[in-house]
Each structure stands twice: as structure tokens, then as C-alpha cells.
Amino acid sequence: MSSGTADGATATTAGGGDGLFDRVLAFVGALRHGGITATQSEAIDAVRALGEVDLLRRSQVREALAACTVSSASDRRTFDDLFDLYFPARRAPLDGDGVDPDLVDDDGDVDDDAFTQALLDALLGGDESAIRRMARQAVDAFGRVEGRDGQPSFFSYKVRRALDPHTLLDTLLEAHGATDDDPAVQRLLRDEYEQRLDEFRKEVDAEIRRRAADRSDDLDDVAKRVVRPSVDEVDFFRMTATESRELRAQIAPLARKLASRTQVKRRHGRDGRLDVRRTIRRSLATGGVPMDPAFRPRKPHKPELFVITDVSGSVASFARFTLMLVHSLQEQFAKVRSFAFIDTLDEVTALFEGREFDEAIRRMTAEAELVWLDGHSDYGHAFEVFHDRFIDELTPRATVLILGDARNNYRASSSWVIQEMASRARRVLWLNPEAATYWGTGDSITGDYARHVEEMVEVRNLKQLTAFVQELT
């Protein structure tokens, strides 16, 4: 393939066979190693699809291959990473394109202030080609590390350290005068600039992958190193703004899928206990042979759900996605009540009724009484407040779901409250977003609580959360 079209043609690929057929098969193999279940028949479909598109239009090639091999939205990021590796838009020169001479000082070093200003100008202008050019130059200017063999390597974390995205975003908003606008305009501008910064980050990552591929004789080995986990496997604590948005988009469809599975499960189990009287009456006409059992209809049972969640800074993102998923499944429960706490506890159920989720979160932060003393997590005091105000409302139909890492700043645990919850409710379950290997270390008091709950489960990503909620409903 040759370059020179409007949207960037697929350049001759590096490493391995240069034939298109071989490259597509190698690409599909890399997709499988990356966790995408692309079958052999889908690989054949992908090859056939390329006969229907303009091979010099890289966007058409990308979408044709994606249509044949990607079946889940969560797999698209892995696909895009590998596509950029196996079908690069341009070959990466050994030493890059170099940095614009206007951004270099008299000693030949990159002028950090001048480079940052040039990047800000490109981001403010929104010119995609300028942003791509600055991304390539940023890799040369800040991402380069000389290896012991004299060959350079490039790292995205060094670029992010030199060009901090949060600082860039604040500078962009200040330059635009967004601080003087009303909140709605500020939100729109923030979203726009976050999107442009995300495009810059993607271009940096793509440029580094291109250079790694050009310097390697084994493209498949590079593919194994560059593939990131799918968005539903990303740790809640390490999620970027883009990954957070992708995850939010998956919550509603996931809730619908879980709800439909739950309804099927209930339909399949609709027969209740054996009705002996009706069974004998039916059998009189045949002398009891054959026996035709009759069952009492089972009354649909929907559990009551009490969600108690730590919303302090350390676990806020985890709590947000769990609340979002649980409230998307409200119809599967007879009643859902939500309680949030930092160092004291308040009920926030009403804030989630008939409102957009983001608005409910904002109101919870602004209106709920979650801080009592110093704003640091205090599980013991929060549980005591729940006991004083709400313990009598737990019934044998209730399931209590506690969300938090149980890091209590060396304060009293009041684990006796959890013990009493367990004696009153049908089930008490605890979701912990911290890796189980760290439970009980430092100020973690998981041991005090785990002995009283039915199960304490590690939930660090959406995949684990989905599996748990599926069992819960």
C-alpha cells in the first residue's frame, strides 16, 4: 500500500510478511492473543471485505476489518491499538521527524515553554493535523531514552510527565476565559478540551507503537506488549477520563442484559412447592398411574436492597460505577435504598429517584451530610449512625450491600453493627475495590468485618462487578 490520500493511506507494513493476505491473518492472530474472539471464518470474511473497499483509504480498511472481527464495544480499543501497529499510517523514521527549530534554544535543547505554548495553540485551534504533528514532536522532545546499545526507546509516561494533561487543561480553560462563563458553558468547554487532549494522548501512544514496530524484527512480540486490557478489565483506581466515559456508556446495556437474564431465570423457576392435595385429586381419575404432580404457584420474590457506600476520595470512582449499575437494575428489586458516608452517614435514596445520575451525584456531594468531624473515612461512626437511625428497617427479605476498602484511619471499627445487620437481614455482602493481597495491612480492618458478612468480594473492575451483580439479582 502507498500513502498520499486524504485520510492517510496504510503504509507498507514493517516486519513479517509484506503481503496483505499474510498481514491480515497475522493481525487476526494478534487480536486473539489480545482477548478478542476472532474466528478463522471471520479472518476469511476480513480478507474478502478488503476487496470491497478502497485500500488507499485507511479509514475504510479499519472499519471493514472491525466490522468482521469486533463483536463487543469493549474490544474496540484493543482492535485500534493493534490496527495501528499492523497497518501504520506512516513509517516511523529512526530518529523521528525532529522538533521544529523554532522550539529549540541556542544550545540545541528543546525550549519547554515554547513547546508547551505551541501545543496549547494547536489544542486551542482544534486543528487535527497540527495536534498530530505536535504529538510526533513531543515523542522526540520528551519521550526518548537512549538504550545501552545506542538505540533509542520511547515512553509515553515521559511525555505525560513533561506535558501534564491536567495542567494543560487548566491553562486551556483559563486562556479561553471559561472561568467567567456560566457552569453549563464551562462544562461544554471542558468536555471539548478533554477530547482534544485525549486525541493528543492517542497520537502519542500510536507514534510510540509505530516506532517500536519499526525497531523490532518480531511484530507479534510487540503486539503482546502494547495491548492494553479491555475497558471492562481496567482497574477503577487507574481509569482515565476517556476510559471512564467508555465504561459509563456500557452501564445501561449491561443493566438491560442482566435484567433479561434475571427474568428468564425467574420464569424457569416459577414452580413452587408440591401441592399434595391437588396432585392426589388429579390422580384419582387414573388410579394414581401415571402420577401428575401439581405445584403451588411460586410468588415472585424480589429482594429489598440496602446499599451502604464509602464515597471518600480513595474509592469514589468505584462507588460511582457500582451505584450507577445498581440503580439501573432497580426494577429487579422490591426496594432499593442508598446510604453514603465519609465519616458519617446519610440516606441519599431520594436524590436518585427520577433524576439523571450525574445530577444525583452532584446533589449527593452538595446536600448529603457525609462529613461529621474531619472528612476522613470513619467506618465505625458511619455504621453506628446507620444502627441508630435505620437498623429497625432491615427485614429477612433485605440484602445489605456494603461498598468500601475498609481503610479506617486507625479508628474504631464498630463491627458489632455488621453482626447485628447479619442477624436481621437475609444477606450482608461486602464489595472491596482493593486487591485482596492488601487486605488487613496498614489501617485496613477487613478482618473485623469479614467475619460477620456472608462474603467479602474483591471488585476492582466492571467485569468483576458484572459477575457479582449477576449473582445478586
Tab-separated table of C-alpha atoms in Angstrom, residues 107-355:
chain	number	residue	atom	x	y	z
A	107	ASP	CA	22.143	25.139	22.927
A	108	GLY	CA	20.116	22.722	20.806
A	109	ASP	CA	17.820	21.734	23.661
A	110	VAL	CA	14.033	21.838	23.479
A	111	ASP	CA	12.614	25.081	24.886
A	112	ASP	CA	9.956	23.697	27.249
A	113	ASP	CA	7.958	26.932	27.442
A	114	ALA	CA	7.963	27.443	23.673
A	115	PHE	CA	6.972	23.830	23.051
A	116	THR	CA	4.135	23.990	25.594
A	117	GLN	CA	2.840	27.198	24.046
A	118	ALA	CA	2.922	25.678	20.550
A	119	LEU	CA	0.981	22.665	21.821
A	120	LEU	CA	-1.565	24.921	23.536
A	121	ASP	CA	-2.030	26.866	20.298
A	122	ALA	CA	-2.685	23.624	18.407
A	123	LEU	CA	-5.181	22.454	21.049
A	124	LEU	CA	-6.947	25.818	21.155
A	125	GLY	CA	-7.249	25.833	17.380
A	126	GLY	CA	-8.533	22.278	17.236
A	127	ASP	CA	-6.552	21.538	14.056
A	128	GLU	CA	-6.226	17.725	13.963
A	129	SER	CA	-3.167	17.753	11.703
A	130	ALA	CA	-1.429	20.261	14.000
A	131	ILE	CA	-2.232	18.114	17.048
A	132	ARG	CA	-0.832	15.011	15.306
A	133	ARG	CA	2.315	16.926	14.354
A	134	MET	CA	2.813	18.159	17.924
A	135	ALA	CA	2.302	14.600	19.239
A	136	ARG	CA	5.085	13.276	16.995
A	137	GLN	CA	7.381	16.095	18.045
A	138	ALA	CA	6.515	15.524	21.722
A	139	VAL	CA	7.707	11.924	21.415
A	140	ASP	CA	11.023	13.188	20.013
A	141	ALA	CA	11.342	16.006	22.536
A	142	PHE	CA	10.344	14.263	25.773
A	143	GLY	CA	9.758	10.538	25.255
A	144	ARG	CA	13.206	9.486	24.074
A	145	VAL	CA	15.571	7.360	26.184
A	146	GLU	CA	18.945	6.223	24.850
A	147	GLY	CA	19.473	2.496	25.313
A	148	ARG	CA	22.727	0.800	26.276
A	149	ASP	CA	23.064	-0.481	22.725
A	150	GLY	CA	22.890	3.063	21.407
A	151	GLN	CA	19.356	2.558	20.045
A	152	PRO	CA	16.658	4.930	21.340
A	153	SER	CA	13.457	3.794	23.042
A	154	PHE	CA	10.350	5.918	23.557
A	155	PHE	CA	7.946	6.038	26.514
A	156	SER	CA	4.571	7.744	26.783
A	157	TYR	CA	4.840	8.267	30.550
A	158	LYS	CA	7.819	10.592	29.990
A	159	VAL	CA	5.735	12.679	27.589
A	160	ARG	CA	2.882	12.887	30.108
A	161	ARG	CA	5.321	13.859	32.853
A	162	ALA	CA	6.686	16.727	30.755
A	163	LEU	CA	3.268	17.794	29.449
A	164	ASP	CA	0.870	17.185	32.331
A	165	PRO	CA	-2.690	16.843	30.931
A	166	HIS	CA	-4.341	18.397	34.000
A	167	THR	CA	-2.110	21.470	33.835
A	168	LEU	CA	-2.721	21.770	30.097
A	169	LEU	CA	-6.489	21.554	30.614
A	170	ASP	CA	-6.488	24.277	33.276
A	171	THR	CA	-4.352	26.505	31.045
A	172	LEU	CA	-6.674	25.961	28.068
A	173	LEU	CA	-9.751	26.873	30.103
A	174	GLU	CA	-8.031	29.942	31.514
A	175	ALA	CA	-6.864	31.038	28.060
A	176	HIS	CA	-10.410	30.709	26.768
A	177	GLY	CA	-11.793	32.708	29.679
A	178	ALA	CA	-14.005	29.781	30.668
A	179	THR	CA	-13.802	30.703	34.345
A	180	ASP	CA	-16.017	33.696	33.608
A	181	ASP	CA	-18.733	31.676	31.854
A	182	ASP	CA	-21.782	30.045	33.415
A	183	PRO	CA	-21.425	26.428	34.614
A	184	ALA	CA	-23.073	24.923	31.509
A	185	VAL	CA	-20.649	26.676	29.161
A	186	GLN	CA	-17.715	25.700	31.371
A	187	ARG	CA	-18.806	22.061	31.205
A	188	LEU	CA	-19.061	22.142	27.396
A	189	LEU	CA	-15.646	23.773	27.032
A	190	ARG	CA	-14.094	21.314	29.471
A	191	ASP	CA	-15.530	18.372	27.523
A	192	GLU	CA	-14.227	19.793	24.244
A	193	TYR	CA	-10.699	20.383	25.523
A	194	GLU	CA	-10.616	16.998	27.291
A	195	GLN	CA	-11.468	15.387	23.957
A	196	ARG	CA	-8.648	17.273	22.175
A	197	LEU	CA	-6.171	16.293	24.904
A	198	ASP	CA	-7.311	12.704	24.585
A	199	GLU	CA	-6.664	12.837	20.830
A	200	PHE	CA	-3.184	14.174	21.558
A	201	ARG	CA	-2.564	11.294	24.000
A	202	LYS	CA	-3.780	8.729	21.460
A	203	GLU	CA	-1.445	10.165	18.804
A	204	VAL	CA	1.493	9.989	21.220
A	205	ASP	CA	0.702	6.346	22.026
A	206	ALA	CA	0.255	5.493	18.334
A	207	GLU	CA	3.563	7.149	17.424
A	208	ILE	CA	5.397	5.178	20.102
A	209	ARG	CA	3.822	1.933	18.864
A	210	ARG	CA	4.868	2.746	15.295
A	211	ARG	CA	8.471	3.302	16.358
A	212	ALA	CA	8.529	0.145	18.468
A	213	ALA	CA	7.263	-1.856	15.477
A	214	ASP	CA	9.858	-0.339	13.144
A	215	ARG	CA	12.668	-1.284	15.505
A	216	SER	CA	11.529	-4.862	16.096
A	217	ASP	CA	12.019	-7.941	13.960
A	218	ASP	CA	9.074	-9.626	15.718
A	219	LEU	CA	5.870	-7.655	15.290
A	220	ASP	CA	3.825	-10.256	17.190
A	221	ASP	CA	6.067	-9.784	20.233
A	222	VAL	CA	5.485	-6.017	20.114
A	223	ALA	CA	1.738	-6.641	19.840
A	224	LYS	CA	1.730	-8.650	23.086
A	225	ARG	CA	3.443	-5.769	24.889
A	226	VAL	CA	1.310	-2.892	23.614
A	227	VAL	CA	-2.162	-4.376	24.036
A	228	ARG	CA	-3.949	-2.766	26.952
A	229	PRO	CA	-6.702	-4.557	28.894
A	230	SER	CA	-10.258	-4.056	27.669
A	231	VAL	CA	-12.150	-1.249	29.354
A	232	ASP	CA	-14.205	-3.665	31.478
A	233	GLU	CA	-10.952	-5.024	32.943
A	234	VAL	CA	-9.393	-1.639	33.759
A	235	ASP	CA	-8.837	-1.042	37.464
A	236	PHE	CA	-11.326	1.526	38.827
A	237	PHE	CA	-8.431	3.270	40.591
A	238	ARG	CA	-6.357	3.675	37.386
A	239	MET	CA	-9.081	4.711	34.977
A	240	THR	CA	-8.514	7.662	32.653
A	241	ALA	CA	-11.259	10.179	31.794
A	242	THR	CA	-11.742	8.503	28.414
A	243	GLU	CA	-11.984	5.020	29.939
A	244	SER	CA	-14.465	6.370	32.461
A	245	ARG	CA	-16.683	7.680	29.661
A	246	GLU	CA	-16.440	4.380	27.774
A	247	LEU	CA	-17.391	2.495	30.914
A	248	ARG	CA	-20.377	4.719	31.589
A	249	ALA	CA	-21.646	4.055	28.065
A	250	GLN	CA	-21.637	0.323	28.828
A	251	ILE	CA	-23.618	0.514	32.074
A	252	ALA	CA	-27.136	0.844	30.571
A	253	PRO	CA	-26.804	-2.007	28.027
A	254	LEU	CA	-25.193	-4.155	30.698
A	255	ALA	CA	-28.079	-3.476	33.085
A	256	ARG	CA	-30.606	-4.469	30.393
A	257	LYS	CA	-28.717	-7.714	29.726
A	258	LEU	CA	-28.547	-8.595	33.427
A	259	ALA	CA	-32.238	-7.752	33.853
A	260	SER	CA	-33.311	-10.005	30.958
A	261	ARG	CA	-31.216	-12.888	32.292
A	262	THR	CA	-32.773	-12.456	35.722
A	263	GLN	CA	-36.302	-12.523	34.284
A	264	VAL	CA	-35.551	-15.732	32.352
A	265	LYS	CA	-34.105	-17.309	35.479
A	266	ARG	CA	-37.258	-16.456	37.425
A	267	ARG	CA	-39.540	-17.809	34.685
A	268	HIS	CA	-37.638	-21.102	34.618
A	269	GLY	CA	-38.032	-21.431	38.376
A	270	ARG	CA	-41.718	-20.480	38.565
A	271	ASP	CA	-42.920	-23.807	40.045
A	272	GLY	CA	-43.187	-23.693	43.820
A	273	ARG	CA	-43.663	-26.408	46.444
A	274	LEU	CA	-45.528	-29.630	45.658
A	275	ASP	CA	-49.315	-29.318	46.214
A	276	VAL	CA	-50.135	-32.778	47.653
A	277	ARG	CA	-53.919	-32.304	47.721
A	278	ARG	CA	-54.187	-31.252	44.074
A	279	THR	CA	-51.759	-33.982	42.993
A	280	ILE	CA	-53.902	-36.727	44.633
A	281	ARG	CA	-57.122	-35.251	43.229
A	282	ARG	CA	-55.654	-35.253	39.699
A	283	SER	CA	-54.509	-38.840	40.051
A	284	LEU	CA	-57.939	-40.270	41.116
A	285	ALA	CA	-59.101	-40.439	37.507
A	286	THR	CA	-56.224	-42.749	36.567
A	287	GLY	CA	-55.905	-44.683	39.784
A	288	GLY	CA	-52.671	-42.887	40.516
A	289	VAL	CA	-50.955	-44.142	37.354
A	290	PRO	CA	-49.370	-42.120	35.952
A	291	MET	CA	-48.800	-39.596	38.706
A	292	ASP	CA	-49.269	-35.993	37.547
A	293	PRO	CA	-47.698	-33.688	40.160
A	294	ALA	CA	-49.253	-30.291	40.854
A	295	PHE	CA	-47.307	-27.407	42.308
A	296	ARG	CA	-48.296	-24.327	44.216
A	297	PRO	CA	-47.509	-21.207	42.236
A	298	ARG	CA	-44.393	-19.515	43.495
A	299	LYS	CA	-44.867	-15.898	44.446
A	300	PRO	CA	-42.308	-13.731	42.678
A	301	HIS	CA	-39.644	-12.748	45.156
A	302	LYS	CA	-37.690	-9.576	44.712
A	303	PRO	CA	-35.183	-8.748	47.431
A	304	GLU	CA	-35.010	-5.439	49.203
A	305	LEU	CA	-31.584	-3.901	48.675
A	306	PHE	CA	-29.765	-1.616	51.108
A	307	VAL	CA	-26.603	-0.132	49.574
A	308	ILE	CA	-24.128	1.433	52.036
A	309	THR	CA	-21.166	3.013	50.288
A	310	ASP	CA	-17.989	4.838	51.188
A	311	VAL	CA	-17.741	7.858	48.859
A	312	SER	CA	-14.448	9.248	50.156
A	313	GLY	CA	-11.797	10.145	47.601
A	314	SER	CA	-9.960	6.820	47.724
A	315	VAL	CA	-12.925	4.767	46.485
A	316	ALA	CA	-15.163	7.394	44.850
A	317	SER	CA	-14.846	6.083	41.286
A	318	PHE	CA	-15.660	2.518	42.388
A	319	ALA	CA	-18.701	3.685	44.368
A	320	ARG	CA	-19.912	5.769	41.428
A	321	PHE	CA	-19.992	2.872	38.954
A	322	THR	CA	-21.493	0.444	41.464
A	323	LEU	CA	-24.300	2.864	42.323
A	324	MET	CA	-24.885	3.501	38.630
A	325	LEU	CA	-25.248	-0.202	37.863
A	326	VAL	CA	-27.373	-0.994	40.911
A	327	HIS	CA	-29.781	1.866	40.232
A	328	SER	CA	-30.040	0.812	36.590
A	329	LEU	CA	-31.364	-2.502	37.938
A	330	GLN	CA	-33.914	-1.048	40.360
A	331	GLU	CA	-36.834	-2.909	38.760
A	332	GLN	CA	-35.188	-6.198	39.788
A	333	PHE	CA	-35.562	-5.313	43.473
A	334	ALA	CA	-38.666	-4.674	45.534
A	335	LYS	CA	-36.935	-1.660	47.046
A	336	VAL	CA	-33.524	-0.012	46.702
A	337	ARG	CA	-32.290	2.313	49.422
A	338	SER	CA	-28.917	4.026	49.230
A	339	PHE	CA	-26.744	5.331	52.054
A	340	ALA	CA	-23.459	7.184	51.595
A	341	PHE	CA	-20.771	8.065	54.118
A	342	ILE	CA	-17.337	9.538	54.615
A	343	ASP	CA	-17.011	9.925	58.366
A	344	THR	CA	-20.769	9.995	58.965
A	345	LEU	CA	-23.718	8.505	57.097
A	346	ASP	CA	-26.816	9.889	55.396
A	347	GLU	CA	-29.566	8.352	53.267
A	348	VAL	CA	-29.418	9.520	49.627
A	349	THR	CA	-32.204	7.390	48.114
A	350	ALA	CA	-34.397	10.363	47.211
A	351	LEU	CA	-31.571	12.001	45.264
A	352	PHE	CA	-31.546	9.116	42.749
A	353	GLU	CA	-35.305	8.989	42.115
A	354	GLY	CA	-36.355	10.433	38.757
A	355	ARG	CA	-33.077	12.245	38.129
